[in-house]
Amino acid sequence: MLYFIGLGLGDPKDITVKGLEIVKKAKRVYLESYTSILTVGKEKLEEFYGREVIVADREMVEQDSDSILQGGGEEDIAFLVVGDPFGATTHTDMILRAFQKNIPYKVVHNASIMNAVGCCGLQLYRFGETVSIVFWTEEWKPDSFYDKISMNRNNGLHTLCLLDIKVKEQSIENLIKGKKIYEPPRFMTVSCAAQQLLEIIEKKRGQGDERLAYTEDTVCVGLRKVGSDDQKIIAAPLRRMATVDLGEPLHSLIICGDLHPVEKEMLEMFVEEKGCLDACIPVESTV
């Protein structure tokens, strides 16, 4: 059996009892290491599990998945995923490959950022489509997610922004030359994401767009290390979020839509500027 096991968001103990029992008896245990990261390294996992963990980087998962699936029909293989196994489309692809090879599989779910963001007080059923924000370069500044934010905001819904992670990435030069030299890991901060969001609306203004999806005063929520003992939450206007330092990764960002009174009351616990929520549209006015 091939098992896809969610690890949750915090530390090694966040794995479920069912997941831990499978890990302890599996023939091989892989840790997917590029769609997200735990707050601890694989050494801590090995210490807690009492067995070896094989790191499965992007290259292995996307180009050499057969080595992971090998023997999956005759023995138990555990594929560990930070958060929930279905938090990234890559894992759906793995399941399809297993199906095509007639390898049976099971999924052990866990908490992910997709539901844990409720810790800030915003109600999960009032979120629209989730978007991803990637690191910009001088030559490449994608903003296709802007239309999704606009659609969510027009419907009064919140937008969860998943921020870019660069782990074991190659520079264009080394990629072209075929050199296996990797760049240092980089993790996007809420301030970096906010700066890019501000640049997008400046461009939209320059193009004469009078109906912006959001403005400098739109309330956002920055989250750091959700699920850990030292998680941090801040609610602030976008202009302030562009300068805030939330500390070490991982970060997530929420662009708020209309606020239910209970949501507003909860966010008041995390504001830096008193009164910054006053301009938010209450849910009652849109019903």
Tab-separated table of C-alpha atoms in Angstrom:
chain	number	residue	atom	x	y	z
A	1	MET	CA	0.000	0.000	0.000
A	2	LEU	CA	1.156	3.537	-0.779
A	3	TYR	CA	0.186	5.876	2.065
A	4	PHE	CA	-0.074	9.651	1.708
A	5	ILE	CA	0.210	10.987	5.251
A	6	GLY	CA	-0.428	14.564	6.342
A	7	LEU	CA	1.946	15.870	9.022
A	8	GLY	CA	0.052	18.964	10.113
A	9	LEU	CA	1.795	22.309	10.492
A	10	GLY	CA	3.797	22.442	13.685
A	11	ASP	CA	6.207	19.803	14.925
A	12	PRO	CA	6.693	16.011	14.681
A	13	LYS	CA	3.950	15.361	17.244
A	14	ASP	CA	1.282	16.822	14.963
A	15	ILE	CA	1.109	13.604	12.957
A	16	THR	CA	-2.039	11.600	13.688
A	17	VAL	CA	-1.909	8.366	15.650
A	18	LYS	CA	-3.006	6.498	12.512
A	19	GLY	CA	-0.262	8.156	10.491
A	20	LEU	CA	2.407	7.398	13.084
A	21	GLU	CA	1.453	3.721	13.224
A	22	ILE	CA	1.844	3.482	9.433
A	23	VAL	CA	5.208	5.288	9.465
A	24	LYS	CA	6.612	2.905	12.072
A	25	LYS	CA	5.799	-0.202	10.018
A	26	ALA	CA	6.380	1.092	6.467
A	27	LYS	CA	9.233	-0.321	4.380
A	28	ARG	CA	10.295	3.160	3.231
A	29	VAL	CA	9.354	6.638	4.457
A	30	TYR	CA	9.630	9.717	2.212
A	31	LEU	CA	9.277	13.366	3.243
A	32	GLU	CA	8.110	15.710	0.472
A	33	SER	CA	10.223	18.812	0.979
A	34	TYR	CA	9.380	21.540	-1.483
A	35	THR	CA	5.676	22.508	-1.445
A	36	SER	CA	6.010	23.417	2.242
A	37	ILE	CA	8.307	22.895	5.222
A	38	LEU	CA	7.956	21.905	8.842
A	39	THR	CA	9.401	24.091	11.580
A	40	VAL	CA	11.868	21.269	12.290
A	41	GLY	CA	14.243	19.298	10.080
A	42	LYS	CA	14.076	15.652	9.080
A	43	GLU	CA	16.448	14.754	11.925
A	44	LYS	CA	13.746	15.640	14.455
A	45	LEU	CA	11.262	13.527	12.532
A	46	GLU	CA	13.648	10.578	12.503
A	47	GLU	CA	14.223	10.962	16.225
A	48	PHE	CA	10.484	10.970	16.922
A	49	TYR	CA	9.616	8.185	14.465
A	50	GLY	CA	12.635	6.060	15.385
A	51	ARG	CA	13.511	5.377	11.762
A	52	GLU	CA	15.106	6.792	8.607
A	53	VAL	CA	13.277	9.414	6.549
A	54	ILE	CA	14.204	9.934	2.884
A	55	VAL	CA	13.903	13.548	1.691
A	56	ALA	CA	11.951	13.747	-1.577
A	57	ASP	CA	12.803	17.040	-3.268
A	58	ARG	CA	11.099	18.530	-6.317
A	59	GLU	CA	13.360	16.697	-8.749
A	60	MET	CA	12.600	13.311	-7.203
A	61	VAL	CA	8.848	13.854	-6.938
A	62	GLU	CA	8.335	15.305	-10.413
A	63	GLN	CA	11.001	13.458	-12.434
A	64	ASP	CA	11.783	10.273	-10.532
A	65	SER	CA	8.503	9.324	-8.899
A	66	ASP	CA	8.964	5.732	-10.053
A	67	SER	CA	11.672	5.293	-7.410
A	68	ILE	CA	9.110	6.253	-4.752
A	69	LEU	CA	6.367	4.044	-6.170
A	70	GLN	CA	8.644	1.046	-6.695
A	71	GLY	CA	7.382	-1.955	-4.750
A	72	GLY	CA	4.227	-0.133	-3.670
A	73	GLY	CA	2.099	-3.120	-4.642
A	74	GLU	CA	4.042	-5.545	-2.441
A	75	GLU	CA	5.082	-3.443	0.572
A	76	ASP	CA	3.992	-0.392	2.550
A	77	ILE	CA	5.470	2.950	1.513
A	78	ALA	CA	4.775	6.172	3.423
A	79	PHE	CA	4.865	9.522	1.623
A	80	LEU	CA	4.797	12.342	4.186
A	81	VAL	CA	3.366	15.741	3.293
A	82	VAL	CA	3.432	18.901	5.414
A	83	GLY	CA	-0.152	19.941	6.098
A	84	ASP	CA	-2.665	17.766	4.243
A	85	PRO	CA	-1.787	15.485	1.292
A	86	PHE	CA	-4.237	17.287	-0.978
A	87	GLY	CA	-2.837	20.741	-0.207
A	88	ALA	CA	-0.813	20.678	-3.451
A	89	THR	CA	-1.680	19.388	-6.929
A	90	THR	CA	1.655	17.542	-7.081
A	91	HIS	CA	0.287	14.916	-4.713
A	92	THR	CA	-2.805	14.375	-6.835
A	93	ASP	CA	-0.440	13.637	-9.710
A	94	MET	CA	1.354	11.057	-7.550
A	95	ILE	CA	-1.941	9.345	-6.812
A	96	LEU	CA	-2.769	9.205	-10.517
A	97	ARG	CA	0.612	7.628	-11.250
A	98	ALA	CA	0.034	5.035	-8.541
A	99	PHE	CA	-3.424	4.274	-9.965
A	100	GLN	CA	-1.971	3.800	-13.439
A	101	LYS	CA	0.511	1.273	-12.001
A	102	ASN	CA	-2.250	-0.556	-10.097
A	103	ILE	CA	-0.677	0.404	-6.765
A	104	PRO	CA	-3.316	0.681	-4.014
A	105	TYR	CA	-3.182	3.842	-1.901
A	106	LYS	CA	-4.720	5.406	1.178
A	107	VAL	CA	-4.712	8.983	2.466
A	108	VAL	CA	-4.333	10.043	6.097
A	109	HIS	CA	-5.517	13.625	6.411
A	110	ASN	CA	-4.291	16.358	8.740
A	111	ALA	CA	-4.585	20.103	9.342
A	112	SER	CA	-3.280	22.425	6.619
A	113	ILE	CA	-2.951	26.166	6.167
A	114	MET	CA	-6.193	25.996	4.164
A	115	ASN	CA	-8.206	25.426	7.330
A	116	ALA	CA	-5.799	26.566	10.045
A	117	VAL	CA	-6.091	30.197	8.864
A	118	GLY	CA	-9.333	30.239	10.833
A	119	CYS	CA	-7.145	30.929	13.878
A	120	CYS	CA	-7.243	34.649	13.024
A	121	GLY	CA	-11.016	34.735	13.412
A	122	LEU	CA	-12.045	34.931	9.768
A	123	GLN	CA	-14.726	32.375	9.014
A	124	LEU	CA	-13.597	29.625	6.634
A	125	TYR	CA	-16.820	29.520	4.633
A	126	ARG	CA	-16.326	33.217	3.803
A	127	PHE	CA	-13.109	32.631	1.850
A	128	GLY	CA	-13.052	32.721	-1.934
A	129	GLU	CA	-10.508	31.189	-4.295
A	130	THR	CA	-6.989	30.810	-2.883
A	131	VAL	CA	-4.127	32.388	-4.839
A	132	SER	CA	-0.351	31.921	-4.922
A	133	ILE	CA	2.097	34.835	-4.982
A	134	VAL	CA	5.553	34.116	-6.377
A	135	PHE	CA	8.829	35.990	-6.089
A	136	TRP	CA	9.226	38.592	-8.821
A	137	THR	CA	12.367	39.222	-10.799
A	138	GLU	CA	13.322	42.293	-12.808
A	139	GLU	CA	12.114	40.596	-15.990
A	140	TRP	CA	9.203	38.542	-14.666
A	141	LYS	CA	6.394	40.048	-12.602
A	142	PRO	CA	3.288	37.851	-12.952
A	143	ASP	CA	0.038	39.271	-11.600
A	144	SER	CA	-2.593	36.922	-13.040
A	145	PHE	CA	-3.896	36.292	-9.521
A	146	TYR	CA	-5.134	39.903	-9.355
A	147	ASP	CA	-8.357	39.003	-11.191
A	148	LYS	CA	-9.087	36.254	-8.659
A	149	ILE	CA	-8.597	38.682	-5.772
A	150	SER	CA	-10.905	41.103	-7.561
A	151	MET	CA	-13.580	38.432	-7.992
A	152	ASN	CA	-13.345	37.456	-4.326
A	153	ARG	CA	-13.532	41.059	-3.135
A	154	ASN	CA	-16.477	41.819	-5.412
A	155	ASN	CA	-18.277	38.943	-3.718
A	156	GLY	CA	-17.280	40.160	-0.255
A	157	LEU	CA	-14.983	37.166	0.262
A	158	HIS	CA	-11.532	36.869	1.823
A	159	THR	CA	-8.511	35.745	-0.207
A	160	LEU	CA	-5.865	33.451	1.236
A	161	CYS	CA	-2.509	34.133	-0.432
A	162	LEU	CA	0.003	31.282	-0.331
A	163	LEU	CA	3.507	32.745	-0.461
A	164	ASP	CA	6.388	31.466	-2.541
A	165	ILE	CA	8.953	28.968	-1.260
A	166	LYS	CA	12.235	28.450	-3.091
A	167	VAL	CA	13.987	25.262	-1.945
A	168	LYS	CA	16.756	23.581	-3.957
A	169	GLU	CA	16.256	25.944	-6.894
A	170	GLN	CA	18.847	26.478	-9.632
A	171	SER	CA	19.781	29.789	-11.199
A	172	ILE	CA	18.980	30.154	-14.905
A	173	GLU	CA	22.711	30.118	-15.667
A	174	ASN	CA	23.374	26.877	-13.786
A	175	LEU	CA	20.210	25.329	-15.233
A	176	ILE	CA	21.351	26.088	-18.785
A	177	LYS	CA	24.850	24.766	-18.086
A	178	GLY	CA	23.468	21.655	-16.425
A	179	LYS	CA	25.312	22.354	-13.184
A	180	LYS	CA	23.769	20.813	-10.059
A	181	ILE	CA	24.389	23.989	-8.045
A	182	TYR	CA	21.457	25.188	-5.987
A	183	GLU	CA	20.495	28.602	-4.661
A	184	PRO	CA	20.072	29.193	-0.897
A	185	PRO	CA	16.482	28.580	0.310
A	186	ARG	CA	14.176	31.608	0.191
A	187	PHE	CA	10.783	32.046	1.789
A	188	MET	CA	8.498	34.936	0.876
A	189	THR	CA	7.461	37.200	3.752
A	190	VAL	CA	4.159	39.013	4.134
A	191	SER	CA	5.987	42.317	3.640
A	192	CYS	CA	7.441	41.152	0.314
A	193	ALA	CA	4.024	39.948	-0.858
A	194	ALA	CA	2.389	43.225	0.242
A	195	GLN	CA	4.999	45.275	-1.618
A	196	GLN	CA	4.290	43.353	-4.804
A	197	LEU	CA	0.532	43.785	-4.303
A	198	LEU	CA	1.013	47.535	-3.902
A	199	GLU	CA	3.079	47.679	-7.089
A	200	ILE	CA	0.273	45.952	-8.970
A	201	ILE	CA	-2.325	48.556	-8.025
A	202	GLU	CA	0.086	51.358	-8.926
A	203	LYS	CA	0.378	49.801	-12.364
A	204	LYS	CA	-3.408	49.463	-12.602
A	205	ARG	CA	-3.814	53.139	-11.688
A	206	GLY	CA	-1.301	54.071	-14.370
A	207	GLN	CA	-3.421	52.153	-16.854
A	208	GLY	CA	-6.495	54.181	-15.831
A	209	ASP	CA	-8.191	51.423	-13.850
A	210	GLU	CA	-10.620	53.169	-11.496
A	211	ARG	CA	-12.091	50.022	-9.927
A	212	LEU	CA	-9.187	48.512	-8.053
A	213	ALA	CA	-9.549	45.114	-6.413
A	214	TYR	CA	-8.003	46.554	-3.247
A	215	THR	CA	-6.198	49.692	-2.058
A	216	GLU	CA	-3.424	50.661	0.333
A	217	ASP	CA	-6.035	50.799	3.102
A	218	THR	CA	-7.527	47.359	2.510
A	219	VAL	CA	-7.268	45.329	5.707
A	220	CYS	CA	-5.011	42.294	5.495
A	221	VAL	CA	-3.953	39.615	7.940
A	222	GLY	CA	-0.376	38.393	8.160
A	223	LEU	CA	0.306	35.011	9.750
A	224	ARG	CA	3.581	33.385	10.752
A	225	LYS	CA	4.234	29.719	11.599
A	226	VAL	CA	0.573	28.820	12.006
A	227	GLY	CA	0.187	25.794	14.232
A	228	SER	CA	3.440	26.308	16.137
A	229	ASP	CA	3.849	27.475	19.721
A	230	ASP	CA	5.219	30.827	18.555
A	231	GLN	CA	2.741	31.580	15.770
A	232	LYS	CA	2.080	35.275	15.210
A	233	ILE	CA	-0.893	37.113	13.706
A	234	ILE	CA	-1.223	40.756	12.741
A	235	ALA	CA	-4.155	42.607	11.136
A	236	ALA	CA	-3.247	45.851	9.393
A	237	PRO	CA	-3.824	47.907	6.247
A	238	LEU	CA	-1.911	46.697	3.197
A	239	ARG	CA	0.407	49.731	3.327
A	240	ARG	CA	1.480	48.767	6.844
A	241	MET	CA	1.808	45.078	5.963
A	242	ALA	CA	4.432	46.086	3.401
A	243	THR	CA	6.770	47.162	6.224
A	244	VAL	CA	5.950	44.713	9.002
A	245	ASP	CA	8.517	42.146	10.147
A	246	LEU	CA	6.785	38.940	11.227
A	247	GLY	CA	10.037	37.054	11.702
A	248	GLU	CA	11.089	33.630	10.493
A	249	PRO	CA	9.007	31.617	7.974
A	250	LEU	CA	6.576	30.326	7.021
A	251	HIS	CA	4.265	33.282	6.288
A	252	SER	CA	0.767	33.530	4.833
A	253	LEU	CA	-1.297	36.579	3.885
A	254	ILE	CA	-5.042	37.165	3.806
A	255	ILE	CA	-6.714	40.013	1.915
A	256	CYS	CA	-9.953	40.619	3.765
A	257	GLY	CA	-13.344	40.957	2.129
A	258	ASP	CA	-16.457	42.170	3.942
A	259	LEU	CA	-16.377	41.462	7.660
A	260	HIS	CA	-19.001	39.753	9.779
A	261	PRO	CA	-19.290	41.505	13.177
A	262	VAL	CA	-17.785	38.458	14.912
A	263	GLU	CA	-14.891	38.442	12.442
A	264	LYS	CA	-14.260	42.119	13.111
A	265	GLU	CA	-14.320	41.543	16.852
A	266	MET	CA	-11.782	38.736	16.496
A	267	LEU	CA	-9.467	40.755	14.240
A	268	GLU	CA	-9.443	43.565	16.800
A	269	MET	CA	-7.318	41.223	18.926
A	270	PHE	CA	-4.550	41.426	16.326
A	271	VAL	CA	-4.617	45.038	15.063
A	272	GLU	CA	-1.666	47.416	15.372
A	273	GLU	CA	-3.603	50.539	14.371
A	274	LYS	CA	-6.799	51.127	16.325
A	275	GLY	CA	-9.674	51.973	14.026
A	276	CYS	CA	-8.098	50.396	10.935
A	277	LEU	CA	-11.077	48.031	10.632
A	278	ASP	CA	-13.673	50.800	10.649
A	279	ALA	CA	-13.617	51.201	6.867
A	280	CYS	CA	-14.340	47.515	6.271
A	281	ILE	CA	-17.746	46.815	4.797
A	282	PRO	CA	-19.952	44.910	7.245
A	283	VAL	CA	-21.636	41.769	5.932
A	284	GLU	CA	-25.126	43.100	6.734
A	285	SER	CA	-24.827	45.914	4.173
A	286	THR	CA	-24.231	43.448	1.331
A	287	VAL	CA	-27.055	41.028	2.095
